[in-house]
Short mmCIF file of C-alpha atoms in Angstrom, two decimals:
data_model
loop_
_atom_site.label_atom_id
_atom_site.label_comp_id
_atom_site.label_asym_id
_atom_site.label_seq_id
_atom_site.Cartn_x
_atom_site.Cartn_y
_atom_site.Cartn_z
CA MET A 1 -130.74 -28.09 24.21
CA HIS A 2 -129.10 -24.89 25.45
CA PRO A 3 -126.20 -22.71 24.19
CA TYR A 4 -122.68 -23.33 25.44
CA ALA A 5 -119.67 -21.05 25.68
CA THR A 6 -116.20 -21.79 24.34
CA ASP A 7 -112.78 -20.16 24.38
CA SER A 8 -112.18 -21.09 20.74
CA ASP A 9 -112.17 -18.22 18.24
CA GLU A 10 -113.70 -20.49 15.61
CA ARG A 11 -117.14 -18.91 15.86
CA ILE A 12 -115.84 -15.56 14.63
CA LYS A 13 -113.92 -17.19 11.77
CA VAL A 14 -116.78 -19.44 10.72
CA LEU A 15 -119.41 -16.70 10.79
CA LEU A 16 -117.20 -14.48 8.64
CA GLY A 17 -116.62 -17.39 6.28
CA ILE A 18 -120.33 -18.13 6.01
CA ALA A 19 -121.01 -14.45 5.30
CA PHE A 20 -118.42 -14.51 2.49
CA VAL A 21 -119.83 -17.72 0.97
CA SER A 22 -123.36 -16.30 1.23
CA LEU A 23 -122.24 -13.17 -0.59
CA LEU A 24 -120.75 -15.29 -3.39
CA ALA A 25 -123.92 -17.38 -3.61
CA SER A 26 -126.09 -14.27 -3.73
CA TRP A 27 -123.89 -12.77 -6.45
CA GLY A 28 -124.02 -16.07 -8.36
CA LEU A 29 -127.81 -16.13 -8.20
CA HIS A 30 -127.96 -12.52 -9.39
CA SER A 31 -125.61 -13.34 -12.29
CA LEU A 32 -127.76 -16.33 -13.24
CA PHE A 33 -130.84 -14.13 -13.39
CA LEU A 34 -129.01 -11.69 -15.65
CA ALA A 35 -127.86 -14.53 -17.93
CA LEU A 36 -131.49 -15.57 -18.25
CA ASN A 37 -132.42 -12.00 -19.20
CA PHE A 38 -134.30 -11.59 -15.94
CA THR A 39 -133.54 -8.51 -13.90
CA PRO A 40 -134.65 -9.00 -10.28
CA HIS A 41 -135.82 -6.08 -8.22
CA TRP A 42 -133.07 -4.67 -6.02
CA LEU A 43 -135.12 -5.59 -2.96
CA LEU A 44 -134.44 -9.26 -3.75
CA ASP A 45 -130.67 -8.91 -3.37
CA VAL A 46 -130.61 -8.36 0.40
CA PRO A 47 -133.16 -11.10 1.17
CA SER A 48 -131.23 -13.54 -1.04
CA PHE A 49 -128.04 -12.87 0.95
CA ALA A 50 -129.91 -13.29 4.25
CA GLY A 51 -131.54 -16.48 2.99
CA PHE A 52 -128.23 -18.01 1.93
CA TYR A 53 -126.63 -16.97 5.23
CA TYR A 54 -129.40 -18.60 7.27
CA MET A 55 -129.30 -21.77 5.16
CA PHE A 56 -125.51 -22.16 5.31
CA LEU A 57 -125.40 -21.37 9.04
CA LYS A 58 -128.04 -23.98 9.87
CA TRP A 59 -126.29 -26.54 7.65
CA PHE A 60 -122.96 -25.92 9.34
CA ASP A 61 -124.46 -25.83 12.85
CA LYS A 62 -126.31 -29.13 12.49
CA ASN A 63 -123.99 -31.18 10.28
CA LEU A 64 -120.90 -29.75 8.62
CA TRP A 65 -119.01 -28.65 11.74
CA ARG A 66 -118.53 -32.23 12.99
CA LYS A 67 -116.85 -33.45 9.80
CA SER A 68 -113.26 -34.47 10.52
CA PHE A 69 -111.99 -32.26 7.69
CA PHE A 70 -112.67 -29.09 9.68
CA GLN A 71 -110.87 -30.54 12.71
CA LYS A 72 -107.85 -31.54 10.62
CA ILE A 73 -107.37 -28.08 9.11
CA GLY A 74 -107.71 -26.50 12.56
CA LEU A 75 -110.85 -24.49 11.84
CA ILE A 76 -112.95 -26.36 14.43
CA LYS A 77 -111.46 -27.03 17.85
CA VAL A 78 -114.61 -27.87 19.83
CA PRO A 79 -114.76 -31.68 20.09
CA TYR A 80 -117.79 -33.61 18.92
CA ILE A 81 -118.86 -35.51 22.04
CA ALA A 82 -122.48 -36.28 21.17
CA GLY A 83 -123.72 -39.82 21.70
CA ASN A 84 -123.90 -42.35 24.51
CA TRP A 85 -121.28 -42.97 27.19
CA ASP A 86 -121.10 -45.77 29.76
CA GLY A 87 -119.32 -45.46 33.08
CA TYR A 88 -119.67 -45.00 36.79
CA ILE A 89 -119.74 -42.49 39.64
CA ASN A 90 -118.01 -42.55 43.03
CA SER A 91 -119.84 -40.44 45.61
CA SER A 92 -119.07 -39.06 49.05
CA TYR A 93 -122.64 -40.07 49.93
CA ASP A 94 -121.35 -43.57 50.78
CA GLU A 95 -117.76 -42.43 51.43
CA HIS A 96 -116.71 -43.52 47.90
CA LYS A 97 -117.18 -47.19 48.78
CA SER A 98 -119.05 -48.23 45.64
CA GLN A 99 -119.12 -47.59 41.92
CA ILE A 100 -122.54 -46.41 40.80
CA SER A 101 -123.25 -47.46 37.22
CA ALA A 102 -124.33 -44.56 35.04
CA THR A 103 -124.85 -43.51 31.44
CA ILE A 104 -124.45 -40.15 29.78
CA GLN A 105 -126.34 -39.09 26.68
CA ILE A 106 -125.10 -35.96 24.92
CA LYS A 107 -126.93 -34.08 22.19
CA GLN A 108 -124.77 -31.45 20.51
CA THR A 109 -124.65 -29.04 17.62
CA TRP A 110 -121.99 -26.43 16.92
CA THR A 111 -123.78 -23.91 19.16
CA GLU A 112 -125.95 -25.95 21.55
CA ILE A 113 -125.64 -28.94 23.84
CA ARG A 114 -127.56 -31.05 26.35
CA ILE A 115 -125.83 -33.45 28.75
CA THR A 116 -128.05 -36.01 30.47
CA LEU A 117 -126.62 -38.33 33.14
CA GLU A 118 -128.74 -41.19 34.40
CA THR A 119 -128.39 -43.77 37.18
CA ASP A 120 -130.87 -46.27 38.58
CA ASN A 121 -132.09 -43.68 41.08
CA SER A 122 -131.87 -40.26 39.43
CA ILE A 123 -131.42 -38.27 36.24
CA SER A 124 -129.45 -35.06 35.76
CA ARG A 125 -129.80 -32.58 32.90
CA SER A 126 -127.41 -29.76 32.09
CA GLU A 127 -128.67 -26.17 32.07
CA THR A 128 -125.50 -24.24 31.16
CA ALA A 129 -122.17 -25.44 29.80
CA SER A 130 -118.77 -24.38 28.52
CA ILE A 131 -116.07 -26.14 26.50
CA ILE A 132 -112.44 -25.07 26.94
CA THR A 133 -110.17 -26.10 24.07
CA LYS A 134 -106.91 -24.30 24.85
CA THR A 135 -105.48 -27.06 27.06
CA PRO A 136 -102.78 -29.55 26.01
CA ASP A 137 -104.08 -32.87 24.64
CA MET A 138 -107.59 -32.50 26.04
CA ALA A 139 -110.73 -30.39 26.24
CA LEU A 140 -112.46 -29.34 29.45
CA ILE A 141 -116.24 -29.54 29.61
CA SER A 142 -117.99 -27.89 32.56
CA TYR A 143 -121.71 -27.68 33.15
CA GLU A 144 -124.30 -26.90 35.78
CA TYR A 145 -127.12 -29.38 36.13
CA ILE A 146 -130.33 -30.10 37.96
CA ASN A 147 -130.82 -33.59 39.38
CA GLU A 148 -134.22 -35.19 39.87
CA PRO A 149 -134.65 -38.46 41.83
CA LYS A 150 -136.69 -41.27 40.31
CA SER A 151 -139.77 -42.67 42.03
CA GLN A 152 -137.88 -45.64 43.47
CA ALA A 153 -135.13 -43.48 45.02
CA THR A 154 -134.75 -43.26 48.80
CA SER A 155 -136.61 -40.46 50.58
CA SER A 156 -133.31 -38.75 51.43
CA MET A 157 -132.79 -37.90 47.76
CA GLN A 158 -134.23 -34.54 46.78
CA ILE A 159 -134.12 -32.33 43.69
CA HIS A 160 -130.82 -30.47 43.78
CA ARG A 161 -128.37 -28.54 41.62
CA GLY A 162 -124.72 -29.23 41.03
CA THR A 163 -121.68 -28.64 38.87
CA ALA A 164 -119.64 -31.19 36.91
CA ARG A 165 -116.30 -30.85 35.17
CA HIS A 166 -114.99 -33.40 32.67
CA GLU A 167 -111.69 -33.87 30.89
CA TYR A 168 -112.20 -35.18 27.35
CA GLN A 169 -109.33 -36.92 25.62
CA ILE A 170 -108.62 -39.72 23.17
CA VAL A 171 -106.44 -42.53 24.53
CA ASP A 172 -105.52 -45.32 22.11
CA THR A 173 -108.85 -46.54 20.70
CA TYR A 174 -111.05 -44.95 23.36
CA GLU A 175 -112.57 -41.58 24.11
CA ILE A 176 -112.27 -40.83 27.84
CA PHE A 177 -114.70 -38.50 29.61
CA ASN A 178 -113.75 -38.32 33.29
CA GLY A 179 -113.77 -35.71 36.02
CA GLY A 180 -115.62 -34.74 39.15
CA TYR A 181 -118.76 -33.11 40.49
CA TYR A 182 -120.11 -31.36 43.53
CA THR A 183 -123.63 -30.48 44.56
CA GLY A 184 -125.18 -27.43 46.17
CA ARG A 185 -125.88 -26.97 49.85
CA GLU A 186 -129.18 -28.87 49.52
CA ARG A 187 -127.24 -32.10 48.98
CA GLY A 188 -123.67 -31.31 49.95
CA THR A 189 -121.98 -34.24 48.21
CA PHE A 190 -119.09 -34.57 45.78
CA GLY A 191 -117.45 -37.33 43.79
CA SER A 192 -115.69 -38.52 40.66
CA LEU A 193 -117.01 -39.46 37.23
CA TYR A 194 -115.54 -41.89 34.73
CA PHE A 195 -116.98 -42.62 31.29
CA LYS A 196 -115.57 -43.96 28.04
CA ARG A 197 -116.52 -45.27 24.62
CA GLU A 198 -114.79 -46.59 21.53
CA HIS A 199 -113.34 -43.89 19.31
CA LYS A 200 -114.83 -43.92 15.82
#
């Protein structure tokens, strides 16, 4: 996975919150030692704070951030989009005449992401990404990717780079992940993307 940027100010708030909780935990551990008539060396205080901070940060980054509670109170605005998506692509390669079946697999933590799009003939993997949250009723996910053709692909398909931009929104009982893409000068194509899944 790779880091992604966001316009949400949640990272500042969360890091300050984790620092505060780590300080309380470090103070609590120190108080426990004193209650047990054990006086730790002062050099243990700073490492204990750093240890708690690292532990809480990793816990939040991997698991806690995607709990709905943090979304409901407005602390976390970045959507949790990890998982599998089914959909299709329309491409200028064939003048948008056909729908190309495709799947997207997304791996995501609070600070990192990897978006992998696969068709019968090629596979694309994101290299950089950003998530914009300050838009009404949706989030915008943009990423640059590298596409590699599979062995059975036509000889005209070559490794190339491109950019994709998705709008993420929840409509009724579905999560919608649609948008468009364009490739670099090596390929020179563009098209639309449409993916969805049931909202849990």
